[in-house]
């Protein structure tokens, strides 16, 4: 799953604030997640620690220590998600 803000927002530092990441953690079979400019008000990834099958997470616009804390707590990597094999995917 990839959730991202508009590319034009990246340089301005804008983010989309969501109520919770828990619905993502509850997705059955979620293995790879990319959160680019999408975060809860807490700016924490802790809710994703309950995602049982999560293998990789890429996240931007979080405090630098938060992804590191998450990777250490879960063993999830910061590897890119594999290509889904869909034409014109970028």
Short mmCIF file of C-alpha atoms in Angstrom, two decimals, residues 49-80:
data_model
loop_
_atom_site.label_atom_id
_atom_site.label_comp_id
_atom_site.label_asym_id
_atom_site.label_seq_id
_atom_site.Cartn_x
_atom_site.Cartn_y
_atom_site.Cartn_z
CA UNK A 49 3.50 -2.29 15.45
CA UNK A 50 0.42 -4.53 15.60
CA UNK A 51 0.50 -5.31 11.84
CA UNK A 52 1.44 -9.00 12.02
CA UNK A 53 2.65 -9.52 8.45
CA UNK A 54 4.33 -6.16 7.79
CA UNK A 55 7.76 -6.69 6.19
CA UNK A 56 8.75 -3.21 5.01
CA UNK A 57 7.80 0.37 5.75
CA UNK A 58 9.00 3.55 4.07
CA UNK A 59 7.93 6.78 5.75
CA UNK A 60 8.70 10.43 5.16
CA UNK A 61 7.98 13.59 7.15
CA UNK A 62 8.29 11.81 10.52
CA UNK A 63 10.82 12.84 13.15
CA UNK A 64 14.09 11.07 12.21
CA UNK A 65 14.14 8.98 15.37
CA UNK A 66 10.61 7.60 14.90
CA UNK A 67 11.22 5.30 11.90
CA UNK A 68 14.45 4.08 13.55
CA UNK A 69 12.56 3.32 16.76
CA UNK A 70 9.88 1.48 14.78
CA UNK A 71 12.41 -0.64 12.85
CA UNK A 72 14.20 -1.60 16.07
CA UNK A 73 10.94 -2.45 17.87
CA UNK A 74 9.49 -4.57 15.06
CA UNK A 75 12.26 -5.91 12.84
CA UNK A 76 10.42 -4.38 9.86
CA UNK A 77 12.86 -3.05 7.23
CA UNK A 78 12.96 0.23 5.34
CA UNK A 79 13.26 -1.56 1.99
CA UNK A 80 11.24 -0.38 -0.97
#
